[in-house]
Amino acid sequence: MSENGWHAICQNTDIDEGGMLPFEVGNFQVALYKVNGEIFATDNVCTHGMALLTDGFLDDDVVECPLHGGMFNVKTGKALCEPVDCDVKVYKTRQVDDRIEVLLSE
Ligand code: FES
């Protein structure tokens, strides 16, 4: 379902605390993270190479890429260490009832 770019992706209860899940929505590969009960979303593809961040490790609000260990802050998308030097795109999220929606735009 899409409304003004907002896409319903899953239920809040689908994601464990401290966990992350991958989703494909049209051309978008989206990673959802739950950090201290809050949901955050980024592009799921690492900016350094072809790896999915959700195959890596989430520690608090930092995700580590499984391929070369690059790290990103999932709240801001900021690249935190080598070899990543390009931030990952973040998407706005909102909760409607128990539904998690993500605002996807180019
Ligand atoms: S592909 Fe992610 S750090 Fe290299």
CSV table of C-alpha atoms and ligand atoms in Angstrom, one decimal:
chain,number,residue,atom,x,y,z
A,1,MET,CA,0.0,0.0,0.0
A,2,SER,CA,1.3,3.5,-0.9
A,3,GLU,CA,-0.1,6.8,0.2
A,4,ASN,CA,1.9,10.0,-0.7
A,5,GLY,CA,5.1,7.9,-0.8
A,6,TRP,CA,4.4,6.2,2.5
A,7,HIS,CA,4.6,2.4,2.2
A,8,ALA,CA,3.3,0.0,4.8
A,9,ILE,CA,6.0,-2.5,5.3
A,10,CYS,CA,5.3,-4.7,8.3
A,11,GLN,CA,4.0,-4.8,11.8
A,12,ASN,CA,6.0,-3.3,14.7
A,13,THR,CA,5.9,-6.7,16.4
A,14,ASP,CA,7.6,-8.3,13.4
A,15,ILE,CA,11.0,-6.8,14.4
A,16,ASP,CA,12.6,-7.8,17.7
A,17,GLU,CA,14.2,-5.2,19.9
A,18,GLY,CA,17.8,-4.7,18.7
A,19,GLY,CA,17.0,-6.5,15.5
A,20,MET,CA,16.8,-5.6,11.8
A,21,LEU,CA,14.9,-6.9,8.8
A,22,PRO,CA,15.3,-6.5,5.0
A,23,PHE,CA,12.5,-5.5,2.7
A,24,GLU,CA,12.1,-5.0,-1.0
A,25,VAL,CA,9.6,-2.4,-2.1
A,26,GLY,CA,9.6,-1.8,-5.8
A,27,ASN,CA,13.2,-0.8,-6.7
A,28,PHE,CA,14.0,0.0,-3.1
A,29,GLN,CA,16.0,-2.3,-0.8
A,30,VAL,CA,15.1,-1.2,2.7
A,31,ALA,CA,16.5,-2.1,6.1
A,32,LEU,CA,14.4,-1.6,9.2
A,33,TYR,CA,16.0,-1.5,12.6
A,34,LYS,CA,14.5,-1.4,16.1
A,35,VAL,CA,16.6,0.5,18.6
A,36,ASN,CA,15.2,1.1,22.1
A,37,GLY,CA,11.7,0.6,20.7
A,38,GLU,CA,12.1,3.1,17.9
A,39,ILE,CA,12.1,2.1,14.2
A,40,PHE,CA,14.7,3.4,11.8
A,41,ALA,CA,15.1,2.8,8.1
A,42,THR,CA,18.0,3.0,5.7
A,43,ASP,CA,18.9,1.7,2.3
A,44,ASN,CA,19.9,-1.9,2.8
A,45,VAL,CA,22.8,-1.9,0.3
A,46,CYS,CA,26.1,-0.8,1.6
A,47,THR,CA,27.6,2.3,-0.1
A,48,HIS,CA,30.9,0.5,-0.4
A,49,GLY,CA,29.9,-2.6,-2.3
A,50,MET,CA,27.2,-5.2,-2.9
A,51,ALA,CA,26.4,-6.3,0.6
A,52,LEU,CA,23.2,-6.1,2.5
A,53,LEU,CA,23.5,-4.4,5.8
A,54,THR,CA,20.9,-6.6,7.4
A,55,ASP,CA,23.3,-9.6,6.8
A,56,GLY,CA,25.7,-7.8,9.2
A,57,PHE,CA,25.5,-6.9,12.8
A,58,LEU,CA,23.5,-4.3,14.7
A,59,ASP,CA,24.9,-2.9,17.9
A,60,ASP,CA,22.7,-0.2,19.5
A,61,ASP,CA,22.3,2.3,16.6
A,62,VAL,CA,25.3,1.2,14.6
A,63,VAL,CA,25.1,-1.4,11.8
A,64,GLU,CA,28.3,-3.1,10.6
A,65,CYS,CA,28.5,-4.3,7.0
A,66,PRO,CA,29.2,-8.1,6.7
A,67,LEU,CA,31.7,-7.7,3.9
A,68,HIS,CA,34.4,-5.3,5.0
A,69,GLY,CA,33.2,-4.1,8.4
A,70,GLY,CA,32.2,-0.6,7.4
A,71,MET,CA,29.8,0.9,10.0
A,72,PHE,CA,26.9,3.3,9.7
A,73,ASN,CA,24.7,5.1,12.2
A,74,VAL,CA,21.2,3.8,11.4
A,75,LYS,CA,19.5,7.0,12.8
A,76,THR,CA,21.5,9.4,10.6
A,77,GLY,CA,23.0,7.2,7.9
A,78,LYS,CA,26.4,8.6,8.7
A,79,ALA,CA,29.4,6.5,7.6
A,80,LEU,CA,31.5,6.0,10.7
A,81,CYS,CA,34.7,4.2,9.7
A,82,GLU,CA,36.8,3.0,6.8
A,83,PRO,CA,36.3,1.6,4.3
A,84,VAL,CA,33.0,3.4,4.0
A,85,ASP,CA,33.2,7.1,3.2
A,86,CYS,CA,29.8,7.7,1.8
A,87,ASP,CA,26.7,7.9,4.1
A,88,VAL,CA,23.8,5.5,3.5
A,89,LYS,CA,20.4,7.0,2.7
A,90,VAL,CA,17.9,7.1,5.5
A,91,TYR,CA,14.2,7.0,5.2
A,92,LYS,CA,11.5,8.5,7.4
A,93,THR,CA,9.4,6.0,9.3
A,94,ARG,CA,6.1,6.3,11.1
A,95,GLN,CA,3.8,4.0,13.0
A,96,VAL,CA,0.1,3.8,12.1
A,97,ASP,CA,-1.7,1.6,14.7
A,98,ASP,CA,0.8,-1.3,14.8
A,99,ARG,CA,1.9,-0.8,11.1
A,100,ILE,CA,5.3,0.5,10.3
A,101,GLU,CA,5.3,2.8,7.2
A,102,VAL,CA,8.4,4.1,5.4
A,103,LEU,CA,8.5,7.2,3.2
A,104,LEU,CA,10.3,6.1,0.0
A,105,SER,CA,11.5,8.7,-2.5
A,106,GLU,CA,14.3,8.9,-5.0
B,1,FES,S1,30.7,-3.7,1.1
B,1,FES,FE1,30.2,-2.8,3.0
B,1,FES,S2,32.1,-2.2,3.8
B,1,FES,FE2,32.6,-3.0,1.9
